[in-house]
DNA sequence: AAATTAATTTAAGTATGCTTAAACTAATAT
DNA sequence: ATATTAGTTTAAGCATACTTAAATTAATTT
């Protein structure tokens, strides 16, 4: 598989598991930063290869084989993140950036060796689950998006699923790290903002950010 | 740069530093396992990009920029070999195989971090020198090819520069590892064979093998 | 229901990196 | 000096992965 194919399949996969799954052709084009024509073209070619289900004018989806491929790429990505974080002490942003490249040229054998070295971890340092070679993903159903968290409750940060440097810089600057406690003050649904209190600081997060932070409820009262 | 370009440049570089430098177009084609037509095509395109010096019917060579690129790829390749050998305990053959892929997708930043982690080693576990970021290669001038070693002398194995599984299997099976002592019994120039004694065993090596083993003379008498 | 708009597809074109087959050039042998 | 042969180039063609522009379809608005 090529880098383009990996990225294409990965993008569809990631979109398809979202709460509001959006695998519209133009959405995929946008995320991959290619034209709609290129996306149509690729979808057709991958349909012929049995990885993508392509029906004219319909949202894109993956076949079982496509899904397996996506999980395998994701697995390698996350193993690299965990490995480089542990051995080279790179930042969360840096490991993501490097893994984005390395994932495409990693043999199943090497991935297995890295996994073994790390002691078969369930998640990356960002809290993302690492799929097994067979395509099993251990998803923690108790975690929800910060954008969906209820006002008045206390939560623990369990996963940072953003990707850009800005996202990680912002999180770090606001003290939003895995394990941190967050008081959700208010959800401004209309303005699509979330108000939280963390380390005595009041912080307002927009939708994009609050949608990339997973939390677990702490006070079950 | 693409994988094809990296490999093309790397192959010309490796051929050009050989004692009997052979950068004939068909030789490069052979090593890359592509047609002569494809090599001509690539040479032309890379000449346009200022990496290769291409004159019709003449051997291929690299520009200064091309040389720098080759050394940078080689640097990443060797840093990966050293890193995976140390952290994951892969075999010499395995680290070579994996590095062959990873080298193309490694940022200069990551390469620097790996180098730092390893404590700025001069060579890989195979004994190959690791070029610096600036393109400096520390070549040990006291080492020669086993195929050129003088009969009657004792040598120490200083580098295994082969690449295939067979090569490493053969070396291991014969006790030819970095640091091992070798008595060179005879050079059969006509038959292109080298007879050595190692660990009390008599071994005959063909040209291919003896050309991929570097040794240093031990008894300066 | 018709018109507008948004999304998607089709068509034509490009660069990369290959292929095979035919033409040509350079080196070698007679 | 000429013929042979080895090496290289040219030509035509293909798959991948993109582009822009035009045509078409689907969804939305009036």
Tab-separated table of C-alpha atoms (C1' of nucleotides) in Angstrom:
chain	number	residue	atom	x	y	z
A	1	UNK	CA	0.000	0.000	0.000
A	2	UNK	CA	1.084	3.536	-0.693
A	3	UNK	CA	1.109	6.538	1.629
A	4	UNK	CA	-1.884	7.992	-0.240
A	5	UNK	CA	-3.911	4.821	0.160
A	6	UNK	CA	-3.030	4.505	3.853
A	7	UNK	CA	-4.046	8.091	4.498
A	8	UNK	CA	-7.220	7.779	2.472
A	9	UNK	CA	-8.402	4.671	4.297
A	10	UNK	CA	-7.336	6.077	7.666
A	11	UNK	CA	-9.304	9.262	7.117
A	12	UNK	CA	-12.492	7.411	6.211
A	13	UNK	CA	-12.047	5.171	9.229
A	14	UNK	CA	-11.551	8.056	11.628
A	15	UNK	CA	-14.584	9.872	10.283
A	16	UNK	CA	-16.753	6.766	10.402
A	17	UNK	CA	-16.242	6.159	14.133
A	18	UNK	CA	-17.128	9.714	15.083
A	19	UNK	CA	-20.323	10.337	17.050
A	20	UNK	CA	-21.570	12.391	14.119
A	21	UNK	CA	-20.009	10.237	11.422
A	22	UNK	CA	-19.405	12.305	8.305
A	23	UNK	CA	-17.809	10.433	5.414
A	24	UNK	CA	-19.183	12.699	2.735
A	25	UNK	CA	-16.826	12.804	-0.223
A	26	UNK	CA	-16.112	16.513	0.157
A	27	UNK	CA	-15.380	16.070	3.862
A	28	UNK	CA	-12.763	13.452	3.067
A	29	UNK	CA	-11.323	15.690	0.331
A	30	UNK	CA	-11.085	18.515	2.830
A	31	UNK	CA	-9.330	16.436	5.465
A	32	UNK	CA	-6.864	15.041	2.932
A	33	UNK	CA	-6.423	18.417	1.309
A	34	UNK	CA	-7.108	17.105	-2.189
A	35	UNK	CA	-9.780	17.937	-4.766
A	36	UNK	CA	-13.146	16.181	-4.887
A	37	UNK	CA	-12.181	14.837	-8.283
A	38	UNK	CA	-9.104	13.179	-6.762
A	39	UNK	CA	-11.215	11.680	-4.010
A	40	UNK	CA	-13.734	10.250	-6.482
A	41	UNK	CA	-10.843	8.804	-8.458
A	42	UNK	CA	-9.198	7.203	-5.429
A	43	UNK	CA	-12.512	5.890	-4.089
A	44	UNK	CA	-13.183	4.162	-7.389
A	45	UNK	CA	-9.731	2.618	-7.539
A	46	UNK	CA	-9.889	1.386	-3.953
A	47	UNK	CA	-13.383	0.022	-4.535
A	48	UNK	CA	-11.922	-2.062	-7.340
A	49	UNK	CA	-9.333	-3.307	-4.860
A	50	UNK	CA	-11.995	-4.241	-2.350
A	51	UNK	CA	-11.083	-1.718	0.321
A	52	UNK	CA	-13.760	0.947	-0.122
A	53	UNK	CA	-17.482	0.755	-0.790
A	54	UNK	CA	-18.209	3.330	-3.445
A	55	UNK	CA	-21.689	4.136	-4.692
A	56	UNK	CA	-22.085	7.269	-6.773
A	57	UNK	CA	-23.186	10.300	-4.767
A	58	UNK	CA	-23.210	8.318	-1.513
A	59	UNK	CA	-20.960	8.751	1.516
A	60	UNK	CA	-17.793	6.660	1.450
A	61	UNK	CA	-17.334	3.623	3.625
A	62	UNK	CA	-14.853	0.815	4.167
A	63	UNK	CA	-15.118	-2.882	3.459
A	64	UNK	CA	-14.009	-5.330	6.135
A	65	UNK	CA	-10.589	-5.439	4.457
A	66	UNK	CA	-10.459	-1.646	4.380
A	67	UNK	CA	-11.300	-1.473	8.034
A	68	UNK	CA	-8.593	-3.958	8.886
A	69	UNK	CA	-6.057	-1.961	6.909
A	70	UNK	CA	-7.046	1.267	8.669
A	71	UNK	CA	-6.649	-0.353	12.069
A	72	UNK	CA	-3.252	-1.733	11.089
A	73	UNK	CA	-2.015	1.698	10.076
A	74	UNK	CA	-3.448	3.209	13.248
A	75	UNK	CA	-1.794	0.465	15.262
A	76	UNK	CA	1.616	1.284	13.821
A	77	UNK	CA	1.055	4.999	14.276
A	78	UNK	CA	0.254	4.577	17.943
A	79	UNK	CA	2.995	2.089	18.666
A	80	UNK	CA	5.495	4.585	17.252
A	81	UNK	CA	4.018	7.338	19.389
A	82	UNK	CA	4.404	5.271	22.525
A	83	UNK	CA	7.862	4.019	21.549
A	84	UNK	CA	9.363	7.381	20.627
A	85	UNK	CA	7.783	8.993	23.687
A	86	UNK	CA	9.340	6.449	25.982
A	87	UNK	CA	12.759	6.068	24.406
A	88	UNK	CA	13.501	9.521	23.007
A	89	UNK	CA	11.313	11.637	25.308
A	90	UNK	CA	9.767	13.562	22.431
A	91	UNK	CA	6.680	15.663	23.157
A	92	UNK	CA	3.136	14.487	22.456
A	93	UNK	CA	3.065	16.699	19.388
A	94	UNK	CA	6.432	15.518	18.127
A	95	UNK	CA	5.684	11.818	18.445
A	96	UNK	CA	2.452	12.344	16.534
A	97	UNK	CA	4.242	14.200	13.768
A	98	UNK	CA	6.938	11.557	13.362
A	99	UNK	CA	4.509	8.636	13.646
A	100	UNK	CA	2.462	10.154	10.842
A	101	UNK	CA	5.403	9.390	8.529
A	102	UNK	CA	6.796	6.200	10.013
A	103	UNK	CA	3.431	4.392	10.153
A	104	UNK	CA	3.498	3.805	6.388
A	105	UNK	CA	6.817	1.990	6.323
A	106	UNK	CA	6.638	-0.232	9.327
A	107	UNK	CA	6.489	-3.989	8.912
A	108	UNK	CA	4.075	-6.029	10.995
A	109	UNK	CA	7.135	-7.704	12.453
A	110	UNK	CA	8.668	-4.451	13.648
A	111	UNK	CA	5.335	-3.289	15.053
A	112	UNK	CA	5.166	-6.512	17.055
A	113	UNK	CA	8.665	-6.000	18.397
A	114	UNK	CA	7.865	-2.460	19.478
A	115	UNK	CA	4.690	-3.641	21.166
A	116	UNK	CA	6.627	-6.319	23.008
A	117	UNK	CA	9.317	-3.831	24.059
A	118	UNK	CA	6.649	-1.543	25.494
A	119	UNK	CA	5.043	-4.408	27.398
A	120	UNK	CA	1.826	-4.550	25.386
A	121	UNK	CA	0.363	-1.219	26.469
A	122	UNK	CA	-3.338	-0.553	25.943
A	123	UNK	CA	-2.939	3.100	25.075
A	124	UNK	CA	-0.483	5.705	23.824
A	125	UNK	CA	0.726	8.533	26.073
A	126	UNK	CA	-2.130	10.545	24.532
A	127	UNK	CA	-4.569	7.976	25.871
A	128	UNK	CA	-5.448	6.581	22.436
A	129	UNK	CA	-6.130	2.841	22.315
A	130	UNK	CA	-3.608	0.718	20.401
A	131	UNK	CA	-5.361	-1.774	18.088
A	132	UNK	CA	-4.050	-5.328	18.278
A	133	UNK	CA	-2.632	-7.026	15.200
A	134	UNK	CA	-5.980	-8.763	14.750
A	135	UNK	CA	-7.811	-5.463	14.680
A	136	UNK	CA	-9.197	-5.424	18.190
A	137	UNK	CA	-9.509	-2.000	19.758
A	138	UNK	CA	-10.127	-1.697	23.453
A	139	UNK	CA	-12.389	1.357	23.670
A	140	UNK	CA	-13.104	2.732	27.115
A	141	UNK	CA	-16.857	3.277	27.025
A	142	UNK	CA	-16.803	5.341	30.203
A	143	UNK	CA	-15.021	8.192	28.471
A	144	UNK	CA	-16.906	10.956	26.690
A	145	UNK	CA	-16.002	14.082	24.778
A	146	UNK	CA	-15.434	17.156	26.909
A	147	UNK	CA	-17.904	18.936	24.619
A	148	UNK	CA	-20.585	16.491	25.815
A	149	UNK	CA	-19.678	16.594	29.497
A	150	UNK	CA	-22.331	17.758	31.936
A	151	UNK	CA	-21.955	21.107	33.701
A	152	UNK	CA	-21.341	20.835	37.436
A	153	UNK	CA	-19.417	17.598	37.276
A	154	UNK	CA	-15.778	16.763	37.809
A	155	UNK	CA	-13.912	14.816	35.141
A	156	UNK	CA	-10.483	13.367	34.573
A	157	UNK	CA	-8.732	13.924	31.254
A	158	UNK	CA	-8.323	10.503	29.626
A	159	UNK	CA	-7.342	11.235	26.046
A	160	UNK	CA	-6.046	14.044	23.874
A	161	UNK	CA	-7.047	13.163	20.318
A	162	UNK	CA	-6.062	16.376	18.510
A	163	UNK	CA	-3.119	16.478	16.200
A	164	UNK	CA	-1.686	19.921	15.441
A	165	UNK	CA	1.019	21.747	17.352
A	166	UNK	CA	-1.487	24.407	18.414
A	167	UNK	CA	-3.733	21.829	20.029
A	168	UNK	CA	-0.974	20.353	22.163
A	169	UNK	CA	0.473	23.757	22.993
A	170	UNK	CA	-2.931	24.960	24.110
A	171	UNK	CA	-3.560	21.871	26.226
A	172	UNK	CA	-0.174	22.088	27.886
A	173	UNK	CA	-0.540	25.795	28.548
A	174	UNK	CA	-3.945	25.229	30.138
A	175	UNK	CA	-2.741	22.289	32.237
A	176	UNK	CA	-4.885	19.866	30.268
A	177	UNK	CA	-2.827	16.693	30.502
A	178	UNK	CA	-3.790	13.045	30.883
A	179	UNK	CA	-5.059	12.526	34.437
A	180	UNK	CA	-5.783	16.201	35.151
A	181	UNK	CA	-9.021	17.077	36.963
A	182	UNK	CA	-11.528	19.291	35.192
A	183	UNK	CA	-14.585	21.032	36.646
A	184	UNK	CA	-17.081	21.579	33.860
A	185	UNK	CA	-18.696	24.941	34.618
A	186	UNK	CA	-20.995	25.449	31.670
A	187	UNK	CA	-21.746	24.348	28.129
A	188	UNK	CA	-22.625	27.297	25.904
A	189	UNK	CA	-24.429	25.172	23.320
A	190	UNK	CA	-25.338	28.102	21.077
A	191	UNK	CA	-21.847	29.532	21.041
A	192	UNK	CA	-20.367	26.047	20.957
A	193	UNK	CA	-18.024	26.797	23.822
A	194	UNK	CA	-17.193	24.860	26.961
A	195	UNK	CA	-16.264	26.604	30.196
A	196	UNK	CA	-14.059	24.619	32.543
A	197	UNK	CA	-12.067	25.169	35.712
A	198	UNK	CA	-8.685	23.510	35.992
A	199	UNK	CA	-5.951	24.238	38.541
A	200	UNK	CA	-8.019	27.182	39.785
A	201	UNK	CA	-8.065	28.699	36.289
A	202	UNK	CA	-11.182	29.381	34.282
A	203	UNK	CA	-10.776	28.354	30.644
A	204	UNK	CA	-13.092	28.614	27.655
A	205	UNK	CA	-12.649	26.025	24.936
A	206	UNK	CA	-14.171	26.116	21.476
A	207	UNK	CA	-15.863	23.156	19.798
A	208	UNK	CA	-12.782	21.964	17.936
A	209	UNK	CA	-10.751	21.699	21.113
A	210	UNK	CA	-13.522	20.300	23.311
A	211	UNK	CA	-14.177	17.671	20.653
A	212	UNK	CA	-10.579	16.476	20.818
A	213	UNK	CA	-10.478	15.947	24.577
A	214	UNK	CA	-11.940	12.825	26.135
A	215	UNK	CA	-12.807	12.757	29.830
A	216	UNK	CA	-14.099	10.339	32.440
A	217	UNK	CA	-16.586	11.339	35.114
A	218	UNK	CA	-15.057	11.252	38.565
A	219	UNK	CA	-17.672	12.076	41.234
A	220	UNK	CA	-20.420	9.498	40.884
A	221	UNK	CA	-22.870	11.208	43.218
B	1	UNK	CA	12.200	13.360	-2.014
B	2	UNK	CA	10.565	10.069	-2.886
B	3	UNK	CA	11.659	6.540	-2.074
B	4	UNK	CA	12.716	6.028	-5.708
B	5	UNK	CA	14.884	9.137	-5.715
B	6	UNK	CA	16.494	8.260	-2.370
B	7	UNK	CA	17.316	4.772	-3.572
B	8	UNK	CA	18.615	5.998	-6.912
B	9	UNK	CA	20.954	8.535	-5.362
B	10	UNK	CA	22.033	6.110	-2.655
B	11	UNK	CA	22.919	3.462	-5.209
B	12	UNK	CA	25.053	5.826	-7.280
B	13	UNK	CA	26.786	7.014	-4.124
B	14	UNK	CA	27.566	3.513	-2.915
B	15	UNK	CA	28.945	2.515	-6.305
B	16	UNK	CA	31.047	5.654	-6.614
B	17	UNK	CA	32.982	5.080	-3.386
B	18	UNK	CA	33.898	1.516	-4.289
B	19	UNK	CA	37.528	0.691	-4.984
B	20	UNK	CA	36.500	-0.276	-8.501
B	21	UNK	CA	33.870	2.411	-8.873
B	22	UNK	CA	31.278	1.305	-11.415
B	23	UNK	CA	28.450	3.753	-12.006
B	24	UNK	CA	27.651	2.552	-15.485
B	25	UNK	CA	23.990	3.058	-16.242
B	26	UNK	CA	23.289	-0.636	-16.621
B	27	UNK	CA	25.015	-1.387	-13.328
B	28	UNK	CA	22.736	1.051	-11.532
B	29	UNK	CA	19.717	-0.420	-13.323
B	30	UNK	CA	20.781	-3.857	-12.202
B	31	UNK	CA	21.209	-2.859	-8.573
B	32	UNK	CA	17.867	-1.055	-8.511
B	33	UNK	CA	16.194	-3.837	-10.430
B	34	UNK	CA	14.723	-1.490	-13.029
B	35	UNK	CA	15.166	-1.228	-16.790
B	36	UNK	CA	17.908	0.843	-18.413
B	37	UNK	CA	15.211	3.021	-19.917
B	38	UNK	CA	13.892	3.797	-16.443
B	39	UNK	CA	17.380	4.644	-15.258
B	40	UNK	CA	18.003	7.003	-18.177
B	41	UNK	CA	14.666	8.640	-17.437
B	42	UNK	CA	15.394	9.078	-13.743
B	43	UNK	CA	18.944	10.297	-14.377
B	44	UNK	CA	17.617	12.979	-16.702
B	45	UNK	CA	14.974	14.127	-14.255
B	46	UNK	CA	17.413	14.260	-11.354
B	47	UNK	CA	19.946	16.108	-13.494
B	48	UNK	CA	17.274	18.747	-14.046
B	49	UNK	CA	16.881	18.929	-10.278
B	50	UNK	CA	20.611	19.363	-9.784
B	51	UNK	CA	21.271	16.069	-8.024
B	52	UNK	CA	22.836	13.973	-10.770
B	53	UNK	CA	25.361	14.738	-13.478
B	54	UNK	CA	24.060	13.142	-16.634
B	55	UNK	CA	25.937	13.144	-19.927
B	56	UNK	CA	24.689	10.802	-22.627
B	57	UNK	CA	26.483	7.465	-22.719
B	58	UNK	CA	28.683	8.426	-19.764
B	59	UNK	CA	28.723	6.863	-16.286
B	60	UNK	CA	26.394	8.521	-13.778
B	61	UNK	CA	27.679	10.724	-10.998
B	62	UNK	CA	26.331	12.944	-8.258
B	63	UNK	CA	26.473	16.689	-7.838
B	64	UNK	CA	27.480	18.101	-4.457
B	65	UNK	CA	23.788	18.350	-3.579
B	66	UNK	CA	23.252	14.754	-4.682
B	67	UNK	CA	26.146	13.589	-2.556
B	68	UNK	CA	24.782	15.403	0.462
B	69	UNK	CA	21.381	13.819	-0.043
B	70	UNK	CA	22.910	10.350	-0.316
B	71	UNK	CA	24.834	10.828	2.907
B	72	UNK	CA	21.727	12.065	4.672
B	73	UNK	CA	19.775	8.963	3.659
B	74	UNK	CA	22.679	6.759	4.652
B	75	UNK	CA	22.892	8.593	7.965
B	76	UNK	CA	19.257	7.877	8.743
B	77	UNK	CA	19.596	4.281	7.632
B	78	UNK	CA	22.518	3.683	9.963
B	79	UNK	CA	21.051	5.552	12.907
B	80	UNK	CA	17.978	3.335	12.642
B	81	UNK	CA	20.156	0.232	12.512
B	82	UNK	CA	21.983	1.246	15.657
B	83	UNK	CA	18.800	2.350	17.420
B	84	UNK	CA	16.713	-0.738	16.659
B	85	UNK	CA	19.652	-3.003	17.465
B	86	UNK	CA	20.079	-1.428	20.862
B	87	UNK	CA	16.471	-0.964	21.885
B	88	UNK	CA	14.675	-3.911	20.287
B	89	UNK	CA	17.584	-6.355	20.021
B	90	UNK	CA	16.852	-7.182	16.392
B	91	UNK	CA	19.506	-9.069	14.432
B	92	UNK	CA	21.987	-7.359	12.105
B	93	UNK	CA	19.942	-8.553	9.155
B	94	UNK	CA	16.650	-7.423	10.619
B	95	UNK	CA	17.792	-3.916	11.515
B	96	UNK	CA	19.129	-3.507	7.982
B	97	UNK	CA	15.848	-4.653	6.485
B	98	UNK	CA	13.744	-2.317	8.616
B	99	UNK	CA	16.124	0.642	8.217
B	100	UNK	CA	15.860	0.245	4.450
B	101	UNK	CA	12.225	1.334	4.763
B	102	UNK	CA	12.369	3.786	7.648
B	103	UNK	CA	15.276	5.815	6.232
B	104	UNK	CA	12.989	7.463	3.688
B	105	UNK	CA	10.524	8.830	6.220
B	106	UNK	CA	12.731	10.114	8.971
B	107	UNK	CA	12.976	13.821	9.671
B	108	UNK	CA	16.350	15.392	10.318
B	109	UNK	CA	15.020	16.236	13.758
B	110	UNK	CA	14.214	12.631	14.611
B	111	UNK	CA	17.561	11.465	13.261
B	112	UNK	CA	19.260	13.952	15.587
B	113	UNK	CA	17.278	12.703	18.565
B	114	UNK	CA	18.204	9.104	17.829
B	115	UNK	CA	21.845	10.064	17.473
B	116	UNK	CA	21.719	11.861	20.804
B	117	UNK	CA	20.002	8.900	22.478
B	118	UNK	CA	22.736	6.583	21.225
B	119	UNK	CA	25.455	8.922	22.499
B	120	UNK	CA	26.767	9.975	19.084
B	121	UNK	CA	28.221	6.641	18.016
B	122	UNK	CA	30.734	6.572	15.175
B	123	UNK	CA	29.529	3.310	13.697
B	124	UNK	CA	26.560	0.953	13.503
B	125	UNK	CA	26.702	-2.522	15.059
B	126	UNK	CA	27.792	-3.669	11.571
B	127	UNK	CA	30.790	-1.362	11.846
B	128	UNK	CA	29.525	1.071	9.191
B	129	UNK	CA	30.382	4.729	9.805
B	130	UNK	CA	27.436	7.035	10.559
B	131	UNK	CA	27.655	10.262	8.532
B	132	UNK	CA	27.114	13.453	10.515
B	133	UNK	CA	24.279	15.808	9.631
B	134	UNK	CA	26.808	17.956	7.770
B	135	UNK	CA	27.864	15.031	5.622
B	136	UNK	CA	31.094	14.118	7.340
B	137	UNK	CA	31.941	10.441	7.281
B	138	UNK	CA	34.649	9.133	9.522
B	139	UNK	CA	36.247	6.427	7.405
B	140	UNK	CA	38.761	4.184	9.059
B	141	UNK	CA	41.620	4.102	6.547
B	142	UNK	CA	43.308	1.189	8.295
B	143	UNK	CA	40.566	-1.190	7.272
B	144	UNK	CA	40.661	-3.070	3.996
B	145	UNK	CA	38.470	-5.574	2.206
B	146	UNK	CA	39.019	-9.169	3.184
B	147	UNK	CA	39.375	-9.916	-0.511
B	148	UNK	CA	42.446	-7.668	-0.561
B	149	UNK	CA	43.967	-8.938	2.658
B	150	UNK	CA	47.427	-10.495	2.466
B	151	UNK	CA	47.885	-14.204	2.993
B	152	UNK	CA	49.746	-15.125	6.169
B	153	UNK	CA	48.460	-12.217	8.217
B	154	UNK	CA	46.020	-11.979	11.078
B	155	UNK	CA	43.115	-9.552	10.853
B	156	UNK	CA	40.228	-8.394	12.972
B	157	UNK	CA	36.764	-8.129	11.437
B	158	UNK	CA	35.785	-4.451	11.530
B	159	UNK	CA	32.750	-4.186	9.299
B	160	UNK	CA	30.106	-6.356	7.651
B	161	UNK	CA	28.797	-4.378	4.700
B	162	UNK	CA	26.610	-6.986	3.014
B	163	UNK	CA	22.862	-6.732	3.089
B	164	UNK	CA	20.942	-9.945	2.388
B	165	UNK	CA	19.820	-12.526	4.904
B	166	UNK	CA	22.140	-15.089	3.352
B	167	UNK	CA	25.158	-12.874	3.931
B	168	UNK	CA	24.450	-12.399	7.619
B	169	UNK	CA	23.496	-16.037	8.115
B	170	UNK	CA	26.731	-17.143	6.499
B	171	UNK	CA	28.820	-14.757	8.588
B	172	UNK	CA	27.153	-15.816	11.800
B	173	UNK	CA	27.475	-19.491	10.978
B	174	UNK	CA	31.164	-19.040	10.218
B	175	UNK	CA	31.832	-17.009	13.352
B	176	UNK	CA	32.543	-13.901	11.305
B	177	UNK	CA	31.394	-11.195	13.696
B	178	UNK	CA	32.755	-7.734	14.448
B	179	UNK	CA	35.979	-8.138	16.429
B	180	UNK	CA	36.615	-11.761	15.427
B	181	UNK	CA	40.170	-12.768	14.518
B	182	UNK	CA	40.842	-14.076	11.026
B	183	UNK	CA	43.933	-15.825	9.682
B	184	UNK	CA	44.139	-15.259	5.967
B	185	UNK	CA	45.527	-18.467	4.519
B	186	UNK	CA	45.471	-17.829	0.814
B	187	UNK	CA	43.989	-15.665	-1.915
B	188	UNK	CA	43.013	-17.721	-4.953
B	189	UNK	CA	43.046	-14.748	-7.314
B	190	UNK	CA	42.074	-16.808	-10.355
B	191	UNK	CA	39.172	-18.523	-8.681
B	192	UNK	CA	38.320	-15.344	-6.819
B	193	UNK	CA	38.175	-17.142	-3.508
B	194	UNK	CA	39.652	-16.304	-0.126
B	195	UNK	CA	40.727	-19.012	2.273
B	196	UNK	CA	40.650	-18.077	5.925
B	197	UNK	CA	40.952	-19.781	9.297
B	198	UNK	CA	38.662	-18.635	12.050
B	199	UNK	CA	38.008	-20.411	15.362
B	200	UNK	CA	40.078	-23.341	14.092
B	201	UNK	CA	37.816	-23.721	11.063
B	202	UNK	CA	38.953	-23.429	7.488
B	203	UNK	CA	36.520	-21.413	5.381
B	204	UNK	CA	36.506	-20.529	1.695
B	205	UNK	CA	34.746	-17.306	0.797
B	206	UNK	CA	33.799	-16.207	-2.689
B	207	UNK	CA	34.375	-12.724	-4.051
B	208	UNK	CA	30.936	-11.392	-3.182
B	209	UNK	CA	31.337	-12.302	0.462
B	210	UNK	CA	35.006	-11.304	0.794
B	211	UNK	CA	34.145	-7.961	-0.771
B	212	UNK	CA	31.552	-7.270	1.897
B	213	UNK	CA	33.821	-7.888	4.875
B	214	UNK	CA	36.243	-5.231	6.077
B	215	UNK	CA	39.173	-6.169	8.260
B	216	UNK	CA	42.042	-4.489	10.106
B	217	UNK	CA	45.530	-5.952	10.230
B	218	UNK	CA	46.455	-7.042	13.725
B	219	UNK	CA	50.064	-8.284	13.797
B	220	UNK	CA	52.208	-5.417	12.609
B	221	UNK	CA	55.405	-7.433	12.265
C	1	DA	C1'	-43.255	21.865	-9.295
C	2	DA	C1'	-39.582	24.778	-10.829
C	3	DA	C1'	-35.489	27.148	-9.829
C	4	DT	C1'	-31.476	27.623	-7.362
C	5	DT	C1'	-27.509	25.890	-5.016
C	6	DA	C1'	-24.444	22.496	-3.342
C	7	DA	C1'	-22.135	18.305	-4.128
C	8	DT	C1'	-20.301	15.117	-7.159
C	9	DT	C1'	-18.745	13.280	-11.438
C	10	DT	C1'	-16.590	13.462	-15.882
C	11	DA	C1'	-13.133	15.068	-18.967
C	12	DA	C1'	-8.734	16.558	-20.114
C	13	DG	C1'	-4.208	17.239	-18.629
C	14	DT	C1'	0.291	16.676	-15.737
C	15	DA	C1'	4.473	14.570	-13.154
C	16	DT	C1'	6.415	10.389	-11.417
C	17	DG	C1'	8.162	6.018	-12.152
C	18	DC	C1'	7.960	2.295	-14.310
C	19	DT	C1'	7.483	-1.232	-18.755
C	20	DT	C1'	8.796	-3.303	-23.613
C	21	DA	C1'	10.418	-2.734	-28.281
C	22	DA	C1'	12.978	-0.425	-31.688
C	23	DA	C1'	16.671	2.642	-32.931
C	24	DC	C1'	20.966	4.214	-32.298
C	25	DT	C1'	25.901	4.868	-30.457
C	26	DA	C1'	30.227	3.336	-28.702
C	27	DA	C1'	33.461	-0.110	-28.004
C	28	DT	C1'	35.503	-4.435	-29.542
C	29	DA	C1'	36.935	-7.942	-32.638
C	30	DT	C1'	38.234	-9.485	-36.891
D	1	DA	C1'	38.208	-0.363	-42.028
D	2	DT	C1'	34.184	-2.937	-41.187
D	3	DA	C1'	31.172	-5.937	-38.761
D	4	DT	C1'	29.563	-7.412	-34.467
D	5	DT	C1'	27.986	-6.700	-29.963
D	6	DA	C1'	27.207	-4.441	-25.778
D	7	DG	C1'	25.281	-0.485	-23.862
D	8	DT	C1'	22.238	3.308	-24.098
D	9	DT	C1'	18.592	6.094	-25.740
D	10	DT	C1'	14.167	7.001	-27.788
D	11	DA	C1'	9.403	6.022	-28.421
D	12	DA	C1'	5.078	4.475	-26.994
D	13	DG	C1'	2.357	2.973	-23.279
D	14	DC	C1'	0.608	2.223	-18.430
D	15	DA	C1'	-0.820	2.974	-13.305
D	16	DT	C1'	-0.853	6.207	-9.609
D	17	DA	C1'	-2.125	10.400	-7.796
D	18	DC	C1'	-3.017	14.519	-8.400
D	19	DT	C1'	-4.972	19.289	-10.929
D	20	DT	C1'	-8.728	22.553	-13.075
D	21	DA	C1'	-12.896	23.233	-15.689
D	22	DA	C1'	-17.252	21.760	-17.363
D	23	DA	C1'	-21.219	18.836	-16.926
D	24	DT	C1'	-24.342	16.513	-14.229
D	25	DT	C1'	-27.023	15.006	-10.186
D	26	DA	C1'	-29.059	15.664	-5.677
D	27	DA	C1'	-30.837	18.501	-2.251
D	28	DT	C1'	-32.926	22.756	-0.925
D	29	DT	C1'	-35.564	26.795	-1.378
D	30	DT	C1'	-39.271	29.341	-2.975
